[in-house]
Short mmCIF file of C-alpha atoms in Angstrom, two decimals:
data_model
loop_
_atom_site.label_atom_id
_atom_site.label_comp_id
_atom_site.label_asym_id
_atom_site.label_seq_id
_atom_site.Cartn_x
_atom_site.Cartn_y
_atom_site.Cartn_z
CA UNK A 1 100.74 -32.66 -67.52
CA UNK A 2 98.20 -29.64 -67.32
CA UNK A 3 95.94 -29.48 -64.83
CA UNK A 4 91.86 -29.00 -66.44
CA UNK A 5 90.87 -26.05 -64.54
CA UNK A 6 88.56 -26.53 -61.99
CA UNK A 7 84.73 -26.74 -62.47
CA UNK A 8 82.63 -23.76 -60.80
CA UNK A 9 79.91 -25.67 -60.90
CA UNK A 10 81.20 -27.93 -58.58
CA UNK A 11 82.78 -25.01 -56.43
CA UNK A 12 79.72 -24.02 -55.63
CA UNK A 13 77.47 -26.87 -55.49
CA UNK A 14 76.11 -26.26 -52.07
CA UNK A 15 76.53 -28.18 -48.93
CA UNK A 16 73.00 -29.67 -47.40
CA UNK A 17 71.91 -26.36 -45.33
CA UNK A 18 73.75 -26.63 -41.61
CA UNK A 19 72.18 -25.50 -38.25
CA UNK A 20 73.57 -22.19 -36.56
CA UNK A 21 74.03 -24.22 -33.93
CA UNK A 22 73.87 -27.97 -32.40
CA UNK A 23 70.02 -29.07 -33.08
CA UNK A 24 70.70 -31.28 -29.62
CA UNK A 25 71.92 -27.99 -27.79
CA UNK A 26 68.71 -28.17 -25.57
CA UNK A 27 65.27 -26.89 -26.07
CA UNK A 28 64.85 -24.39 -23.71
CA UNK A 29 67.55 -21.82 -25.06
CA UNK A 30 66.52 -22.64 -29.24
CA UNK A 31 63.21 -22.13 -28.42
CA UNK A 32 63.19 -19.00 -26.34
CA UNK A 33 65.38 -17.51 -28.40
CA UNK A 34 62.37 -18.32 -31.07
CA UNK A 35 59.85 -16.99 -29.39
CA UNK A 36 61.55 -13.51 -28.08
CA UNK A 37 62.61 -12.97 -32.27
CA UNK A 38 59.33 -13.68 -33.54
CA UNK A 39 57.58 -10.53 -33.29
CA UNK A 40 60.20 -9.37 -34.97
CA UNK A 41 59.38 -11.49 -38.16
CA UNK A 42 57.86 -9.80 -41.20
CA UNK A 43 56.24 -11.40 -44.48
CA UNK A 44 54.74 -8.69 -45.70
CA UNK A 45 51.72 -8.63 -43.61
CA UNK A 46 51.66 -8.09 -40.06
CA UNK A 47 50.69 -11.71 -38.41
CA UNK A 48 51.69 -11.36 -35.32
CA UNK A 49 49.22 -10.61 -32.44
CA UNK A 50 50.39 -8.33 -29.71
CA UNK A 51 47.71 -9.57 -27.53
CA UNK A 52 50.22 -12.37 -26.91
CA UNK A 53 50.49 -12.31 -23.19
CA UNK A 54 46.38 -12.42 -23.69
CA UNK A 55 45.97 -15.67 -25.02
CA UNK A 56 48.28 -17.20 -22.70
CA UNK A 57 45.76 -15.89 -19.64
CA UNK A 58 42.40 -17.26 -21.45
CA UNK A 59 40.11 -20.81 -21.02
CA UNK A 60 39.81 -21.75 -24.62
CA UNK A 61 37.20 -24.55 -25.08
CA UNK A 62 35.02 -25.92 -27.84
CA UNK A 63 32.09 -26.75 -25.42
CA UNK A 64 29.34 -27.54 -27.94
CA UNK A 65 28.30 -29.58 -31.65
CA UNK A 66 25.53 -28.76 -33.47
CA UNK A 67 23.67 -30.09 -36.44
CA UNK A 68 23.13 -27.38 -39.25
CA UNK A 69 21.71 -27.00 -42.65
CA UNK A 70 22.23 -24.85 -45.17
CA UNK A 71 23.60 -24.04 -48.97
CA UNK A 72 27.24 -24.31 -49.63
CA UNK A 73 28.97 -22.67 -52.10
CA UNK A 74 27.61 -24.08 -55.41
CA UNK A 75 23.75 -23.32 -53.74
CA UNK A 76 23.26 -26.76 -52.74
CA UNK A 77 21.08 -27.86 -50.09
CA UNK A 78 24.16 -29.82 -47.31
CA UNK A 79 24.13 -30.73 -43.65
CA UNK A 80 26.95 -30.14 -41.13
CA UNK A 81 27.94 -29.49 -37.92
CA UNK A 82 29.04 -26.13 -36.49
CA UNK A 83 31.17 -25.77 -33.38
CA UNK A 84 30.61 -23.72 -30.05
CA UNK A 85 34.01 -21.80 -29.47
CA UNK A 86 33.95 -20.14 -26.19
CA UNK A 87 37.20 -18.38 -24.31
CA UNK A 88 37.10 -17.08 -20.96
CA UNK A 89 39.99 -14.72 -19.10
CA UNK A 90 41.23 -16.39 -16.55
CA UNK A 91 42.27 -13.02 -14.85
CA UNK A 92 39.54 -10.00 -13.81
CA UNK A 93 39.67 -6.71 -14.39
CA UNK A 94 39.11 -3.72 -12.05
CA UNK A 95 37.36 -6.21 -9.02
CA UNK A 96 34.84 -7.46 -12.63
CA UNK A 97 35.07 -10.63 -14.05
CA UNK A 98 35.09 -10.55 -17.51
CA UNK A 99 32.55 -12.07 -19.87
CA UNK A 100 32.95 -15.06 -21.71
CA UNK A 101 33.19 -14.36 -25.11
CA UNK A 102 31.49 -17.28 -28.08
CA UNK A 103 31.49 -18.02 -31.93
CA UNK A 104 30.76 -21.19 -33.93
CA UNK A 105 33.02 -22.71 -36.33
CA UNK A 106 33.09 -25.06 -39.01
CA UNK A 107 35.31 -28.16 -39.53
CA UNK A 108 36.56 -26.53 -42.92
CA UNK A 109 37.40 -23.17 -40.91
CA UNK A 110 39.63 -25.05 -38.87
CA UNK A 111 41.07 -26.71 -41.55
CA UNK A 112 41.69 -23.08 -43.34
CA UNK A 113 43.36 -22.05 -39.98
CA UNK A 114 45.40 -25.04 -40.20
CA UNK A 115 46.05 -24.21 -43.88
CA UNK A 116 47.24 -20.56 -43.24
CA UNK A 117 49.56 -21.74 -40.57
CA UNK A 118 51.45 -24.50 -42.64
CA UNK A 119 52.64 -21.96 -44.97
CA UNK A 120 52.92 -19.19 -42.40
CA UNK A 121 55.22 -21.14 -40.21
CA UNK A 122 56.94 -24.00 -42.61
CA UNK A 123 59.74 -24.92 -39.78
CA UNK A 124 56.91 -25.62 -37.45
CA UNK A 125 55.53 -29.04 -36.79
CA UNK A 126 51.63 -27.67 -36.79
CA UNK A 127 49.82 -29.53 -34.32
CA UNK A 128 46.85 -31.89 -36.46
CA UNK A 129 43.28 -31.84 -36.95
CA UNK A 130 40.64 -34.86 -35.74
CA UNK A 131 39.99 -37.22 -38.50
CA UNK A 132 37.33 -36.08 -41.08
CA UNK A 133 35.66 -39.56 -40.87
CA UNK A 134 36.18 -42.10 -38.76
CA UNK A 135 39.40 -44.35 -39.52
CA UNK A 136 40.00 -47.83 -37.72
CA UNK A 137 36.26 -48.49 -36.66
CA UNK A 138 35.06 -51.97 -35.07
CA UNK A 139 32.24 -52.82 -35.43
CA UNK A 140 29.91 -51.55 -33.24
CA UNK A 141 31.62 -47.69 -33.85
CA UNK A 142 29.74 -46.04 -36.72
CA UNK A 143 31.68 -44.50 -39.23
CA UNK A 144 29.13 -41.55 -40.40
CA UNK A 145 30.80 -38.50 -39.63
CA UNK A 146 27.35 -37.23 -38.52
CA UNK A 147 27.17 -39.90 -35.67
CA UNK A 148 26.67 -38.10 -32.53
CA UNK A 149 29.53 -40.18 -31.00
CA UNK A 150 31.73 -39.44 -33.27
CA UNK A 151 30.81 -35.66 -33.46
CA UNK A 152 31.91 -35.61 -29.82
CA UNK A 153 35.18 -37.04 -30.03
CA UNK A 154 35.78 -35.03 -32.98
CA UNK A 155 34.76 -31.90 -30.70
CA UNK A 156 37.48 -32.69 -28.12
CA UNK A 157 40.00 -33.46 -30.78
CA UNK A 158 39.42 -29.66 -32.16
CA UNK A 159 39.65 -28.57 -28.87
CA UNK A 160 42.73 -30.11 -28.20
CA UNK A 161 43.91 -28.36 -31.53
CA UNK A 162 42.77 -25.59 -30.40
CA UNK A 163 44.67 -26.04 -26.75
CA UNK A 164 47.84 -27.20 -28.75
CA UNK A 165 48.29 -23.77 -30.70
CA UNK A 166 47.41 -21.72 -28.01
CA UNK A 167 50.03 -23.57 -25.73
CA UNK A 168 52.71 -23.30 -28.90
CA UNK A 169 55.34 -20.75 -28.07
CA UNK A 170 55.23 -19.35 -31.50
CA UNK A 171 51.71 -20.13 -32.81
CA UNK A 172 49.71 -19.06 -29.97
CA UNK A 173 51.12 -15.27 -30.58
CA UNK A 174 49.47 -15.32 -34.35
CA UNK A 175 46.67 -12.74 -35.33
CA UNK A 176 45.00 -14.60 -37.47
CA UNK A 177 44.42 -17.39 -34.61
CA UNK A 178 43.53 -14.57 -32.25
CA UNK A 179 40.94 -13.83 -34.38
CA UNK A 180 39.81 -17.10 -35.30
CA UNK A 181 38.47 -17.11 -31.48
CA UNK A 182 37.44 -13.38 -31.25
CA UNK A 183 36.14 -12.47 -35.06
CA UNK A 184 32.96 -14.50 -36.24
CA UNK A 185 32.56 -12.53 -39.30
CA UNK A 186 34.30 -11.99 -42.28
CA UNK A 187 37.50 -14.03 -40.35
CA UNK A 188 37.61 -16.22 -44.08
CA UNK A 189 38.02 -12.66 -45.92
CA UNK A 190 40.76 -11.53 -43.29
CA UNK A 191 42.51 -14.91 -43.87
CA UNK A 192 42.74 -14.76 -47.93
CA UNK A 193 43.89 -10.98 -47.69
CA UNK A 194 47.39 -12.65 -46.61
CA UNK A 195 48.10 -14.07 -49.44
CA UNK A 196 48.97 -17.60 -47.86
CA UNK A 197 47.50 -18.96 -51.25
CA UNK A 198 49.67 -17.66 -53.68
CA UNK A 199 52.82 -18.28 -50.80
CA UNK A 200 51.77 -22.29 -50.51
CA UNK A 201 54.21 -24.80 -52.44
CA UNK A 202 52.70 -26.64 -55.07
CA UNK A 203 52.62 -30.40 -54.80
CA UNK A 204 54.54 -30.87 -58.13
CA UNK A 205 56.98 -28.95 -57.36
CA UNK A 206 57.93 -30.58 -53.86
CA UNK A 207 57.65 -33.89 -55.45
CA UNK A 208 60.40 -32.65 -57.97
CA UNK A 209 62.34 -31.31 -55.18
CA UNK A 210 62.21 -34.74 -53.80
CA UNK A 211 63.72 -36.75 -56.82
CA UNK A 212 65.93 -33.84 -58.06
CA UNK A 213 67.81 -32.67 -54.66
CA UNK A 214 71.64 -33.48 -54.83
CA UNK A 215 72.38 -32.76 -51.29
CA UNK A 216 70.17 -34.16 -49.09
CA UNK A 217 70.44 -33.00 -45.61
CA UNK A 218 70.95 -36.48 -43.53
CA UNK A 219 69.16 -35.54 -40.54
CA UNK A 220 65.83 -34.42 -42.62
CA UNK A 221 66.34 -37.75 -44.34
CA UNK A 222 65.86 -39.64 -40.92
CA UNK A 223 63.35 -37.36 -39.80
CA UNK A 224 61.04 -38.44 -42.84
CA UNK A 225 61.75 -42.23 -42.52
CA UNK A 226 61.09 -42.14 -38.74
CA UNK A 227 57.62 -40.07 -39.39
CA UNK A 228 56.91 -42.89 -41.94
CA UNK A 229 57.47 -45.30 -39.27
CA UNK A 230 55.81 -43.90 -36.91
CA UNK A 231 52.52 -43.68 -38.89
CA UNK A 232 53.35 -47.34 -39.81
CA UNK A 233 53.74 -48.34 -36.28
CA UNK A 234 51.13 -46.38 -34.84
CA UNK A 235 48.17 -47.33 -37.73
CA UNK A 236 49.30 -51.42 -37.28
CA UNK A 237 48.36 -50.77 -33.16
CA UNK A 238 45.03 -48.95 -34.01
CA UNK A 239 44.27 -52.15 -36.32
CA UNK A 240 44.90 -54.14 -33.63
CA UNK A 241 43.44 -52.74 -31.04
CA UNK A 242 39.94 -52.41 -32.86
CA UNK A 243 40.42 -55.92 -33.51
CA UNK A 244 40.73 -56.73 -29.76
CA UNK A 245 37.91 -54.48 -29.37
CA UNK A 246 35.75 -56.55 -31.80
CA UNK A 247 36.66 -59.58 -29.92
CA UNK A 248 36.41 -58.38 -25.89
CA UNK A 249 32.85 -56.88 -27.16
CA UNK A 250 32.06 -60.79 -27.79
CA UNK A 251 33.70 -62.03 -24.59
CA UNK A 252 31.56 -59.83 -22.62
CA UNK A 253 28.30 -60.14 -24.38
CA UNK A 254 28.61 -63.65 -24.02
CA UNK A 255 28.59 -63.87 -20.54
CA UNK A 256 24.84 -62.04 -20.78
CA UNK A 257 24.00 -65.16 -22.04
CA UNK A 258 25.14 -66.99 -18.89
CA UNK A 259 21.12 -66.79 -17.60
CA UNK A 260 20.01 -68.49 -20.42
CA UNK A 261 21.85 -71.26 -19.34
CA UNK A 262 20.41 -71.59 -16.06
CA UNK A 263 17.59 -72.73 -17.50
CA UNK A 264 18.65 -75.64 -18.61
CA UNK A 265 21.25 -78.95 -17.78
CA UNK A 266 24.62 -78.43 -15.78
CA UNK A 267 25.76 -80.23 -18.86
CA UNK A 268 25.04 -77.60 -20.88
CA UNK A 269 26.57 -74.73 -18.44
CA UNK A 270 29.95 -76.34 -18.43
CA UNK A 271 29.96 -76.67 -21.78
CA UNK A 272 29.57 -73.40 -23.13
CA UNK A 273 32.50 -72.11 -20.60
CA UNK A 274 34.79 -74.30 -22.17
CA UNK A 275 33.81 -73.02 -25.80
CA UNK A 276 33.17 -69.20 -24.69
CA UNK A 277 36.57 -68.02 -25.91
CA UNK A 278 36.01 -70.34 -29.13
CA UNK A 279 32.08 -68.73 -29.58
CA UNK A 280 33.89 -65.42 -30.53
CA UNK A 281 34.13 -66.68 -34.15
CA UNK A 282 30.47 -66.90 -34.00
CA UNK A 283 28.16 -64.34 -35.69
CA UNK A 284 27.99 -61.30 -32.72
CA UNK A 285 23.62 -61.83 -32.84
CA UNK A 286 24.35 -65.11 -31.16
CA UNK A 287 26.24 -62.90 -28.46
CA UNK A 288 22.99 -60.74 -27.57
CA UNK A 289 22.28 -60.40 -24.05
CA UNK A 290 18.52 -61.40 -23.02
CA UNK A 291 17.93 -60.74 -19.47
CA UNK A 292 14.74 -61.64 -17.46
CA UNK A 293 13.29 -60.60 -14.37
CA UNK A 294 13.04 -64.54 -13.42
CA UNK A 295 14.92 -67.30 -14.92
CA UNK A 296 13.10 -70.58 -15.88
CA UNK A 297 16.29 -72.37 -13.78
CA UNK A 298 15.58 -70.63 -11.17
CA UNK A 299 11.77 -70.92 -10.72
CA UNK A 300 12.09 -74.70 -10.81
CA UNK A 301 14.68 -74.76 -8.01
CA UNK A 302 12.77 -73.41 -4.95
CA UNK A 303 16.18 -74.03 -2.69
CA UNK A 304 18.80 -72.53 -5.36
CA UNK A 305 16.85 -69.96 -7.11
CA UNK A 306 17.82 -66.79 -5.08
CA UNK A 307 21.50 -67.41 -5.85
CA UNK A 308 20.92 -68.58 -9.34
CA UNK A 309 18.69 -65.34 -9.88
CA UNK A 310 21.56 -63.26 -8.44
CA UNK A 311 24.44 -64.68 -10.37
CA UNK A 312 22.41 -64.27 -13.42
CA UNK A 313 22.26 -60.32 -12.48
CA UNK A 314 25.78 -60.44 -12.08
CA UNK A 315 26.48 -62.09 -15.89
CA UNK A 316 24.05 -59.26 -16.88
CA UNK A 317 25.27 -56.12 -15.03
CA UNK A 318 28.94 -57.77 -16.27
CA UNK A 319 27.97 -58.02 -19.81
CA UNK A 320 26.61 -54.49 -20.20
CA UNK A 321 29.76 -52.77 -18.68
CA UNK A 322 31.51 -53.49 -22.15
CA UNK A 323 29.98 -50.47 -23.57
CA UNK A 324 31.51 -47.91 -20.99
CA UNK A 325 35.29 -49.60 -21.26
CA UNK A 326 35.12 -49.62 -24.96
CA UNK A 327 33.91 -45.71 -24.97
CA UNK A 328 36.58 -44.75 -22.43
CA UNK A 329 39.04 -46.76 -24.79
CA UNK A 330 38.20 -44.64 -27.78
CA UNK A 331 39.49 -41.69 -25.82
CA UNK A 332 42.72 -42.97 -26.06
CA UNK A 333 42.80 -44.32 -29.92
CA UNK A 334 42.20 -40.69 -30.55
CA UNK A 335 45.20 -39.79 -28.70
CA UNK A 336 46.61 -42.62 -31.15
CA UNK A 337 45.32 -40.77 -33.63
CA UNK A 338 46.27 -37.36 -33.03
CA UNK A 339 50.36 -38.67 -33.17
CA UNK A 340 49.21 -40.90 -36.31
CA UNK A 341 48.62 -37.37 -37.72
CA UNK A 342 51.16 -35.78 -36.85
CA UNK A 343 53.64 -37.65 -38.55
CA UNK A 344 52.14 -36.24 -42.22
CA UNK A 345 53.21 -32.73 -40.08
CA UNK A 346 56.53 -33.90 -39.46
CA UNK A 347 57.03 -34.63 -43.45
CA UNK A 348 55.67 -31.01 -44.13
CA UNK A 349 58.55 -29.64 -42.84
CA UNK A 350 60.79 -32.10 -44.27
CA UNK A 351 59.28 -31.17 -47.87
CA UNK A 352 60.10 -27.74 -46.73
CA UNK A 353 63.70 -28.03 -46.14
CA UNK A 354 64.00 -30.34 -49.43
CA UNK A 355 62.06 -27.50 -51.46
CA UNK A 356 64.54 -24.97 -49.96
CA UNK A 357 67.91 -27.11 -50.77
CA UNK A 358 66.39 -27.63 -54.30
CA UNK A 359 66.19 -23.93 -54.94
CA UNK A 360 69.92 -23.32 -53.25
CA UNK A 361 70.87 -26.23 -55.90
CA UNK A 362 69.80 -24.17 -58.63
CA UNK A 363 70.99 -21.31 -57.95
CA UNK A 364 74.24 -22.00 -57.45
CA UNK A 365 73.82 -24.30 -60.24
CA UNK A 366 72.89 -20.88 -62.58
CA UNK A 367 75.91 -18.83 -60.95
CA UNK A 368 78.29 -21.56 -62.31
CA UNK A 369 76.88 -21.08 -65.60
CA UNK A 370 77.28 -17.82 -66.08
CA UNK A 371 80.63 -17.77 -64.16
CA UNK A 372 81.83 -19.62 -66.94
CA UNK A 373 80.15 -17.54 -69.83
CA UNK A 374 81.78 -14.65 -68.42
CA UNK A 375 85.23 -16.90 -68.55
CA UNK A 376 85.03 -17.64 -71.84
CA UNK A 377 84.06 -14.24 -73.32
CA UNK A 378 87.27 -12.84 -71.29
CA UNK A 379 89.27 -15.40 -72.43
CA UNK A 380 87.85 -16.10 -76.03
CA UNK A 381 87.55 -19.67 -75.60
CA UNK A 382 84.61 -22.34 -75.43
CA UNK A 383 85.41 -25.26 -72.97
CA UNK A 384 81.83 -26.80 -73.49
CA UNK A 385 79.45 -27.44 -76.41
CA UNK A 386 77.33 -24.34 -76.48
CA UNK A 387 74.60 -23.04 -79.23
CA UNK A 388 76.69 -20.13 -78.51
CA UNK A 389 79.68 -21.38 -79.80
CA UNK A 390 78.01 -22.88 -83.20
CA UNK A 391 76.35 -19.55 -83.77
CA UNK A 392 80.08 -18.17 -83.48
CA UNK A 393 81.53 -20.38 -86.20
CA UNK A 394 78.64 -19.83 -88.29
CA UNK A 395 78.46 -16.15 -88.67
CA UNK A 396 81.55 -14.96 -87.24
CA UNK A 397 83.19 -13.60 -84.10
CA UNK A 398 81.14 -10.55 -81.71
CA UNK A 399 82.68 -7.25 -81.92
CA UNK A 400 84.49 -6.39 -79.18
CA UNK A 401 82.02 -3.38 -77.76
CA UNK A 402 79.69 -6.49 -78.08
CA UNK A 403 81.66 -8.87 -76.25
CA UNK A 404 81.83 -6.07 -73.86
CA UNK A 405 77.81 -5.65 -73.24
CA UNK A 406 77.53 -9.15 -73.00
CA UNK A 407 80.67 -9.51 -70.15
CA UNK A 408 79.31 -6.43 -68.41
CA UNK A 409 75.66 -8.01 -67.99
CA UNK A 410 76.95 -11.14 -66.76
CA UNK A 411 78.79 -9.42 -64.26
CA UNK A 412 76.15 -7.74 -63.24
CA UNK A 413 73.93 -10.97 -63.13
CA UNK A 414 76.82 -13.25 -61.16
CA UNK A 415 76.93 -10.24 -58.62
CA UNK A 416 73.11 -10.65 -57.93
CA UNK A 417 73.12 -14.16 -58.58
CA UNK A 418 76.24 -14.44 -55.19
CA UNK A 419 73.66 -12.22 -53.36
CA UNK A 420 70.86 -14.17 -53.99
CA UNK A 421 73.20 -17.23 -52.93
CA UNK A 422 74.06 -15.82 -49.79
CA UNK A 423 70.46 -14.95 -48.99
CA UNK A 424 69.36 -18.60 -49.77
CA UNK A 425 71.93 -20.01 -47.69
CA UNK A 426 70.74 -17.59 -44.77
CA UNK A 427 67.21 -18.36 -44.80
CA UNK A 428 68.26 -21.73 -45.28
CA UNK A 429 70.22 -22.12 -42.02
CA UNK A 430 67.94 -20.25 -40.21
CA UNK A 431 65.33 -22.15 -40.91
CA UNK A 432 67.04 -25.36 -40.11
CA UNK A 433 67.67 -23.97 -36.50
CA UNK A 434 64.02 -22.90 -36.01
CA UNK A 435 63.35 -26.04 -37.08
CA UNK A 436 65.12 -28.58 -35.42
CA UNK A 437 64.20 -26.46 -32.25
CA UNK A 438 60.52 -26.85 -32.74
CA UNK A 439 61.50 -30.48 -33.43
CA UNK A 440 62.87 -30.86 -30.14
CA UNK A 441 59.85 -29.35 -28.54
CA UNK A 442 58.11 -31.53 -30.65
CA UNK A 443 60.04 -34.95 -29.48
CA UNK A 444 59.71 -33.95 -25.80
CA UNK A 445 55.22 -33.21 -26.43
CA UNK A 446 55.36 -36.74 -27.95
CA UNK A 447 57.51 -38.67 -25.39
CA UNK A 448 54.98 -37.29 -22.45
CA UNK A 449 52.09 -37.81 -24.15
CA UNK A 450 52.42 -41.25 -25.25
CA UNK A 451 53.78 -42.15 -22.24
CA UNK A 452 50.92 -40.54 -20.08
CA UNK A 453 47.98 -42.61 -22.48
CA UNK A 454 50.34 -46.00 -22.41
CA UNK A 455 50.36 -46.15 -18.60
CA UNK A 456 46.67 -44.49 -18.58
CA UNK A 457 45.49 -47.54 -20.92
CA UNK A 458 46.82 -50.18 -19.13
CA UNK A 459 45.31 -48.67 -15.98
CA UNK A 460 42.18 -48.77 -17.48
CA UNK A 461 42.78 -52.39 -18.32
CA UNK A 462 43.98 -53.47 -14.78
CA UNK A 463 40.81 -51.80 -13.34
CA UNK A 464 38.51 -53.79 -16.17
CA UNK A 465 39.94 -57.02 -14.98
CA UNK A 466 39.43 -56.32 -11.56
CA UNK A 467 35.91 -55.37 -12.12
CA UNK A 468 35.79 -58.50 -13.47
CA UNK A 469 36.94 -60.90 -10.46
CA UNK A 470 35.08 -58.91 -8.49
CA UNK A 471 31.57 -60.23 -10.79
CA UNK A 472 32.96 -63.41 -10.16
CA UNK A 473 33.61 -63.26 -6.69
CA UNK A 474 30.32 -61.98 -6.23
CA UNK A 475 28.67 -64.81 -8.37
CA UNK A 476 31.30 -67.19 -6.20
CA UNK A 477 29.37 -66.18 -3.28
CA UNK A 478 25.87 -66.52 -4.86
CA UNK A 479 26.38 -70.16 -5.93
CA UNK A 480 28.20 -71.19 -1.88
CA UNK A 481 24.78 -69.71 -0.86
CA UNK A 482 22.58 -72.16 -2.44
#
């Protein structure tokens, strides 16, 4: 029985792109090697900084927030707040310490920067911007993004940004983030003369790439349903921790209200420690602290009211500490945050690596198909239905100088269309090695960071439990004074 001859199509459907090397070979050799090639990268503009060894000897801080007005593009009359860059060299020069150097910024300039540097640097996992507007709020956390309190946590999150390129082996060496924090003026012009634009993948056509990639690599696969569950994870513990938030807010406000209580029957005082934990369904104005100089309990009983008086201060000083715990607390939701984020910049690179197996696809996909015009023009036959082939049996066969033309520009055609394979295929394995090594770099960031606000949280908590036994110990001692 003859064998069909085999499909070039399927020859050369392409393999999911493979590393140069084992992606768990270590960190420390994938990423040097990164960092010592990238000067050598070109795009067609020259991006690289070779003040370099200059930003990794500077104090970059974003020390100030300040409330603006003016007219935005369309000439209307908005509000917003501008930013107080300010970078210092750690070094001196010549005996003379060197001057610290300022601009102000705009959220939407760092979100340009962050923009530019997405499509500069697709295999990198860009480090994330503070939320626009407050997500995961309780209730006593405004969410106007013009709230002074938020303002400043969204001041140390850019900072951090800021700190997290800078620190980035690759990133920190850019010129167009050297002169976000050196060139106030016309730094939006020098951004839009690269071109990152026109270079940025459309959403449509990554969301194609998605549904229409044969090949998916397995690893990128995982990557994207672990950065899904991590968001998952990570936005179910924010819920509940403003939730516990809402609820130790009440547990502490209620105790304000121990004074009160003083006033009137031990009856009365035992009961509403029995139903304090229960109270916290109530409406949180029944939780409002009133505090007076001199308790009516305490006036009546001549023998008791010192230490009444006292443990009332206690219940008070007790009840108002809620306020610094819960703003120490937010300092570590935005940590939260900040890894809540960056699992949308672990899916960016994903979508990268899909778009770039997607256009492999398709090109080997078109080399196949003109493989096999060629074939049948040398051989004269027609193995699939072609518009081709019914224009043949309508009019008649080509001549052979035409045949000829037609074989000699598909020649020419599979020759560039190999080349262009073998190009895709390089870029493509290179960038899954640059990748999976800024991955790596990535996973270790997380792993320490995490770990550092875990253990710092619970810390915190131990310390706010102690403070409270200690208010109790102290109104202990009040009462066995009586």
């Amino acid at each position: 029985m003859e064998q069909a001859p085999p499909d070039p199509e399927r020859q050369l459907q392409p393999a999911p792109l493979e590393p140069l090397g084992s992606p768990d070979a270590g960190l420390g050799a994938a990423v040097g090697k990164e960092a010592e090639g990238a000067g050598e990268e070109s795009s067609g503009v020259d991006t690289m900084t070779h003040n370099n060894f200059w930003l990794k000897k500077i104090e970059i801080s974003v020390s100030e927030a300040e409330k603006r007005t003016g007219r935005n593009a369309m000439n209307m009359q908005e509000t917003y707040t501008a930013y107080l860059i300010e970078t210092r060299s750690v070094e001196h020069t010549d005996g003379q310490s060197v001057l610290t150097d300022s601009l102000w910024r705009r959220y939407s300039e760092f979100e340009l920067l962050r923009s530019y540097l997405l499509v500069y640097y697709p295999h990198i996992v860009v480090p994330p911007l503070p939320e626009k507007r407050a997500e995961f709020v309780w209730h006593k956390l405004s969410a106007d993004n013009m709230d002074p309190d938020f303002v400043e946590r969204r001041r140390i999150g850019l900072e951090n940004f800021l700190l997290r390129i800078a620190s980035h082996p690759i990133l920190c060496r850019d010129k167009i983030f050297y002169l976000f924090l050196t060139q106030e003026g016309n730094w939006k012009e020098t951004v839009n003369e690269t071109g990152f634009q026109l270079k940025a993948d459309s959403r449509l056509k990554a969301l194609n790439a998605t549904f229409r990639v044969k090949n998916p690599d397995k690893r990128f696969t995982d990557l994207k349903h672990y950065s899904d569950e991590l968001q998952s994870v990570i936005s179910h513990l924010l819920r509940v921790r403003a939730r516990v938030a809402d609820r130790l807010y009440g547990v502490y406000k209620v105790h304000g209200n121990y004074g009160r209580v003083f006033r009137h029957s031990w009856s009365l005082f035992f009961f509403l420690i029995s139903w304090s934990y229960k109270i916290l369904e109530r409406p949180l104005w029944f939780f409002s602290s009133s505090s007076r100089s001199k308790s009516e309990w305490s006036a009546i009983e001549k023998e008791m009211g010192d230490g009444l008086q006292s443990a009332g201060h206690h219940m008070d000083v007790y009840a108002s500490s809620i306020d610094d715990i819960l703003e120490d607390e937010e300092h570590y939701a935005d940590q939260l945050k900040e890894y809540l984020f960056y699992a949308e910049a672990l899916r960016a690179v994903c979508r990268k690596h899909e778009l770039m197996q997607y256009d492999l696809e398709m090109a080997a996909q078109d080399l196949a198909s003109k493989k096999q015009q060629c074939e049948e023009l040398v051989t004269g036959t027609v193995r699939t239905f072609s518009l081709k082939g019914m224009t043949t049996k309508l009019f008649g066969q080509e001549t052979p100088e035409q045949r000829e033309a037609r074989i000699k520009v598909l020649e020419e055609q599979i020759n560039e269309g190999e080349q262009q394979l073998k190009s895709k295929n390089l870029e493509g394995r290179e960038f899954v090695k640059n990748a999976w090594a800024d991955i790596e770099r990535f996973k270790e960031q997380k792993n320490r960071d995490l770990k550092e606000a875990l253990i710092s949280y619970a810390v915190m908590q131990i310390s706010m439990c102690k403070k409270g036994i200690q208010v109790w110990t102290n109104a202990k001692e009040c009462f066995s004074k009586m």
